[in-house]
Coordinates of C-alpha atoms in Angstrom, one line a residue:
M530 CA 71.9 83.9 57.1
N531 CA 68.8 83.4 59.1
E532 CA 69.3 79.6 59.0
F533 CA 73.1 80.2 60.3
N534 CA 71.8 82.4 62.9
Q535 CA 69.3 80.0 64.0
F536 CA 71.9 77.2 64.0
F537 CA 74.2 79.2 66.1
S538 CA 71.3 80.2 68.4
Q539 CA 70.3 76.7 69.0
A540 CA 73.9 75.4 69.4
Y541 CA 74.7 78.3 72.1
L542 CA 71.6 77.4 74.1
W543 CA 72.2 73.5 74.3
L544 CA 76.0 74.0 74.8
S545 CA 75.1 76.4 77.8
I546 CA 72.9 73.8 79.1
L547 CA 75.2 70.9 78.8
G548 CA 78.1 72.8 80.3
G549 CA 75.9 74.2 83.1
L550 CA 74.7 70.6 83.9
N551 CA 78.2 69.2 83.8
C552 CA 79.5 72.1 86.3
L553 CA 76.7 71.4 88.6
T554 CA 76.9 67.8 88.6
A555 CA 80.4 67.8 89.3
C556 CA 79.9 70.5 92.2
I557 CA 77.1 68.4 93.9
Y558 CA 79.4 65.1 93.5
I559 CA 82.3 66.9 95.3
N560 CA 80.3 68.2 98.0
L561 CA 78.3 64.8 98.8
N562 CA 80.6 62.0 98.0
H563 CA 84.1 63.2 97.9
Q564 CA 86.0 61.4 100.7
P565 CA 87.7 62.9 102.8
R566 CA 85.8 66.2 102.9
S567 CA 88.2 69.1 103.2
F568 CA 88.2 72.7 102.8
N569 CA 89.9 72.4 99.3
S570 CA 87.2 70.2 98.0
H571 CA 84.6 72.7 99.2
L572 CA 86.5 75.6 97.4
L573 CA 86.5 73.4 94.3
A574 CA 82.8 72.9 94.5
G575 CA 82.3 76.6 94.8
I576 CA 84.3 77.4 91.6
L577 CA 82.3 74.8 89.6
G578 CA 79.1 76.1 91.1
L579 CA 80.1 79.6 89.7
L580 CA 80.8 78.4 86.4
A581 CA 77.5 76.6 86.3
V582 CA 75.8 79.8 86.7
Y583 CA 78.0 81.4 84.1
F584 CA 76.9 78.6 81.7
F585 CA 73.2 78.7 82.6
T586 CA 73.0 82.5 81.8
G587 CA 73.6 81.5 78.3
A588 CA 70.1 79.8 78.1
I589 CA 68.4 83.1 79.3
N590 CA 67.0 85.3 76.7
E591 CA 64.6 88.2 76.4
H592 CA 61.6 85.6 76.1
N593 CA 62.1 83.5 79.0
A594 CA 63.6 86.0 81.5
P595 CA 61.5 86.8 84.4
I596 CA 62.5 90.6 84.4
P597 CA 64.2 92.7 81.7
I598 CA 67.3 90.8 80.6
N599 CA 69.7 93.9 80.8
M600 CA 68.6 94.2 84.7
L601 CA 68.8 90.3 85.2
F602 CA 72.3 90.4 83.9
T603 CA 73.3 93.3 86.0
L604 CA 72.0 91.5 89.2
I605 CA 74.2 88.6 88.3
I606 CA 77.3 90.7 87.9
P607 CA 78.4 90.5 91.6
I608 CA 78.7 86.7 91.4
Y609 CA 81.2 87.0 88.9
F610 CA 83.4 89.0 91.6
L611 CA 83.6 85.7 93.6
L612 CA 85.4 83.4 91.1
M613 CA 89.0 84.6 91.3
P614 CA 89.0 84.9 95.1
L615 CA 87.8 81.3 95.3
V616 CA 90.6 80.2 92.8
Y617 CA 93.2 82.3 94.9
L618 CA 92.1 80.5 98.1
Y619 CA 92.1 77.2 96.5
C620 CA 95.6 77.5 95.2
K621 CA 96.7 79.0 98.7
S622 CA 95.3 76.3 100.5
N623 CA 97.2 73.6 98.4
V624 CA 100.4 75.4 98.8
T625 CA 100.2 76.3 102.6
I626 CA 101.8 74.0 105.1
K627 CA 99.0 74.8 107.6
S628 CA 95.7 73.6 106.9
I629 CA 93.0 76.4 106.2
N630 CA 89.6 75.6 107.3
H631 CA 87.8 79.0 107.1
L632 CA 87.3 81.7 104.3
N633 CA 89.2 84.8 104.4
W634 CA 86.3 87.4 103.9
K635 CA 88.6 90.3 102.8
H636 CA 88.7 88.9 99.5
F637 CA 85.0 88.9 99.0
Y638 CA 84.7 92.6 100.0
P639 CA 84.5 93.8 96.3
A640 CA 81.8 91.4 95.5
I641 CA 79.8 92.7 98.4
L642 CA 80.4 96.2 97.6
V643 CA 79.4 95.7 94.1
A644 CA 76.2 93.7 95.2
I645 CA 75.4 96.8 97.6
L646 CA 76.1 99.4 94.7
V647 CA 73.7 97.4 92.3
V648 CA 70.9 97.1 94.8
L649 CA 71.2 100.9 95.6
V650 CA 71.3 102.0 92.0
F651 CA 68.3 99.8 91.1
A652 CA 66.3 101.2 94.1
Y653 CA 67.2 104.7 93.2
H654 CA 66.2 104.0 89.5
W655 CA 62.9 102.7 90.5
F656 CA 62.2 105.5 92.9
I657 CA 63.1 107.9 89.8
L658 CA 60.4 106.1 87.7
L659 CA 57.9 106.4 90.3
H660 CA 58.5 110.1 90.3
S661 CA 58.9 110.5 86.5
S662 CA 56.6 113.0 86.2
N663 CA 59.0 115.4 88.2
L664 CA 61.1 117.4 85.7
F665 CA 64.0 117.5 88.2
F666 CA 64.4 113.9 88.4
Q667 CA 64.3 113.5 84.6
T668 CA 67.1 116.1 84.2
I669 CA 69.6 114.5 86.5
W670 CA 68.8 111.0 85.8
T671 CA 68.5 109.3 82.1
P672 CA 68.7 105.7 80.7
Q673 CA 72.0 106.6 79.2
E674 CA 73.5 107.5 82.6
F675 CA 72.0 104.1 84.0
N676 CA 73.6 102.3 81.4
M677 CA 76.9 104.0 81.8
I678 CA 77.2 103.0 85.5
F679 CA 77.0 99.4 84.8
M680 CA 79.6 99.6 81.8
V681 CA 82.3 100.0 84.4
F682 CA 81.8 96.7 86.2
P683 CA 83.3 94.5 83.3
G684 CA 86.4 96.7 83.4
L685 CA 86.7 96.3 87.3
L686 CA 86.1 92.7 86.7
S687 CA 89.1 92.4 84.3
L688 CA 91.3 94.5 86.9
Q689 CA 90.3 92.2 89.6
A690 CA 91.3 89.0 87.6
A691 CA 94.6 90.7 86.5
F692 CA 95.3 91.2 90.5
Y693 CA 94.6 87.8 91.3
F694 CA 96.6 86.0 88.6
I695 CA 99.5 88.0 89.7
L696 CA 99.0 86.8 93.5
I697 CA 98.5 83.2 92.1
F698 CA 101.7 83.2 90.3
N699 CA 103.7 84.6 93.2
L700 CA 102.1 81.7 95.1
L701 CA 103.2 79.2 92.5
N702 CA 106.6 80.8 92.0
K703 CA 107.5 80.2 95.7
F704 CA 105.7 76.8 96.1
P705 CA 108.4 74.3 94.6
F706 CA 111.1 75.8 96.9
K707 CA 109.5 75.5 100.2
K708 CA 111.1 73.1 102.8
D709 CA 107.9 70.9 102.9
A710 CA 107.9 70.5 99.3
L711 CA 111.6 69.5 99.2
Q712 CA 110.6 66.7 101.4
N713 CA 107.9 65.3 99.0
P714 CA 109.2 66.1 95.7
E715 CA 106.7 63.8 93.7
L716 CA 103.6 65.2 95.4
T717 CA 104.9 68.5 95.0
Q718 CA 105.3 68.3 91.1
I719 CA 101.9 66.9 91.0
K720 CA 100.3 69.7 92.8
F721 CA 102.4 72.4 91.0
K722 CA 101.3 71.1 87.6
W723 CA 97.7 71.0 88.6
L724 CA 97.6 74.3 89.8
L725 CA 99.7 75.7 86.9
L726 CA 97.4 74.1 84.5
L727 CA 94.3 75.6 86.3
T728 CA 95.8 79.0 86.2
F729 CA 96.6 78.9 82.6
A730 CA 93.1 77.3 81.6
L731 CA 91.5 80.4 83.3
I732 CA 93.8 82.9 81.9
M733 CA 93.4 81.5 78.3
N734 CA 89.6 81.7 78.8
W735 CA 89.8 85.2 80.3
L736 CA 91.6 86.5 77.4
V737 CA 89.2 84.8 74.9
R738 CA 86.3 86.2 76.7
C739 CA 88.0 89.7 76.6
L740 CA 88.7 89.6 72.9
L741 CA 85.6 88.1 71.9
I742 CA 82.8 89.9 74.2
M743 CA 84.1 92.5 76.4
L744 CA 86.3 94.5 73.7
P745 CA 83.1 94.7 71.3
F746 CA 81.0 95.8 74.3
Y747 CA 83.3 98.5 75.0
T748 CA 83.8 99.5 71.4
G749 CA 80.2 99.8 70.7
D750 CA 80.1 96.9 68.2
T751 CA 77.5 94.3 68.2
I752 CA 78.4 91.0 70.2
N753 CA 78.4 88.3 67.6
L754 CA 76.5 85.0 68.3
F755 CA 79.3 83.1 67.0
N756 CA 81.9 84.7 69.5
L757 CA 79.6 83.8 72.5
L758 CA 79.3 80.2 71.2
L759 CA 82.9 80.2 70.5
S760 CA 83.8 81.3 74.1
R761 CA 81.4 78.6 75.6
V762 CA 83.1 75.9 73.5
I763 CA 86.7 76.8 74.7
L764 CA 85.6 76.9 78.1
L765 CA 83.8 73.4 78.1
I766 CA 86.9 72.0 76.4
S767 CA 89.1 73.2 79.0
L768 CA 87.0 72.0 81.8
Y769 CA 87.1 68.6 80.1
I770 CA 91.0 68.7 79.9
L771 CA 91.0 69.7 83.4
A772 CA 88.8 66.7 84.7
F773 CA 90.8 64.1 82.7
Y774 CA 94.2 65.5 84.0
G775 CA 92.8 65.7 87.4
L776 CA 91.7 62.1 87.3
K777 CA 95.0 61.0 86.1
Q778 CA 96.8 62.8 88.7
V779 CA 94.6 61.3 91.6
T780 CA 95.4 57.9 90.3
H781 CA 99.3 58.9 90.4
I782 CA 98.8 60.2 93.9
A783 CA 97.1 56.9 95.0
H784 CA 99.9 54.9 93.8
I785 CA 102.7 56.9 95.2
K786 CA 100.9 56.5 98.7
K787 CA 100.5 52.8 98.2
Q788 CA 104.4 52.6 97.4
K789 CA 105.2 54.5 100.5
M790 CA 103.0 52.3 102.7
S791 CA 104.5 49.3 101.3
S792 CA 108.0 50.5 102.1
I793 CA 107.2 51.9 105.7
Q794 CA 105.7 48.5 106.8
P795 CA 108.3 46.6 108.8
P796 CA 109.3 43.0 108.1
P797 CA 108.0 40.4 110.3
S798 CA 110.5 39.5 113.3
S799 CA 111.7 36.2 114.0
N800 CA 109.8 35.9 117.1
T801 CA 106.7 36.5 115.2
V802 CA 107.7 33.8 112.7
K803 CA 108.2 31.4 115.6
D804 CA 104.8 32.2 117.0
N805 CA 103.4 31.6 113.7
L806 CA 105.1 28.1 113.3
L807 CA 104.7 26.8 116.9
T808 CA 101.9 26.9 119.3
D809 CA 102.3 27.6 123.1
E810 CA 101.9 23.9 124.0
E811 CA 104.4 22.9 121.5
L812 CA 107.0 25.2 122.9
D813 CA 106.2 24.2 126.5
F814 CA 107.0 20.6 125.4
L815 CA 110.3 21.5 123.9
Q816 CA 111.3 23.3 127.0
Q817 CA 110.6 20.2 129.1
V818 CA 112.5 18.0 126.8
M819 CA 115.5 20.5 127.0
N820 CA 115.4 20.4 130.8
E821 CA 115.4 16.7 131.0
N822 CA 118.4 16.6 128.7
K823 CA 120.5 18.9 131.0

């Protein structure tokens, strides 16, 4: 049993590092080498950056953590509240007629509020530890109450994910029937399939995470290392599928644009053909010959 646990532990560690490096490399590549640079590419890079943080947390344990690991993971929780707003803004920027070049900060208010709450609770907790000799502070604040506060955050994260999934599906439901979409049906289908696949991949991974990690966390059961490893494997496979599908769609878009450019290019006029066949001196000579014949 110890050998299996050690195997799963090493596999979980290296899989977390591999997934984090892949997401971080893709994030840097999109930010630096993606041409032309657009708001969509920055949003996609932000999503990959958050996924890289999620993968790298799997490489943190109680031996290499700079602070107690439960405190470190609690400080990271506000970062997870940024993922779904970024995905929603990415989908919205792809289906909107007008180009969006700025963030709508109201979608990030929950993450800011959670970050402020985390800082205040930690500051209050440290203040109580400094005054632990006072019986009054010991009676109103216990470690169990401290842990109960942060057990609420995974539930809030699930509610936020469900809310944004509903918003994204409303966007995708209206997108194929817009006027600009009907003018470019091929490009519309490509965008629609890409956004739909991205949304379903996020939903599948979120359900897997809820069943394998969050449900045992709330029921009081121990989170199995195999469950953590399986959630990472499914997420990494989903990212590879999205990457290959995205490359295929980019190639298809480039082919469609090339066909449109060739169909729009006008055929050469007869005057242009004449100009290419005869020089100006030859045309003058022919004109003189025609005048003498007259």
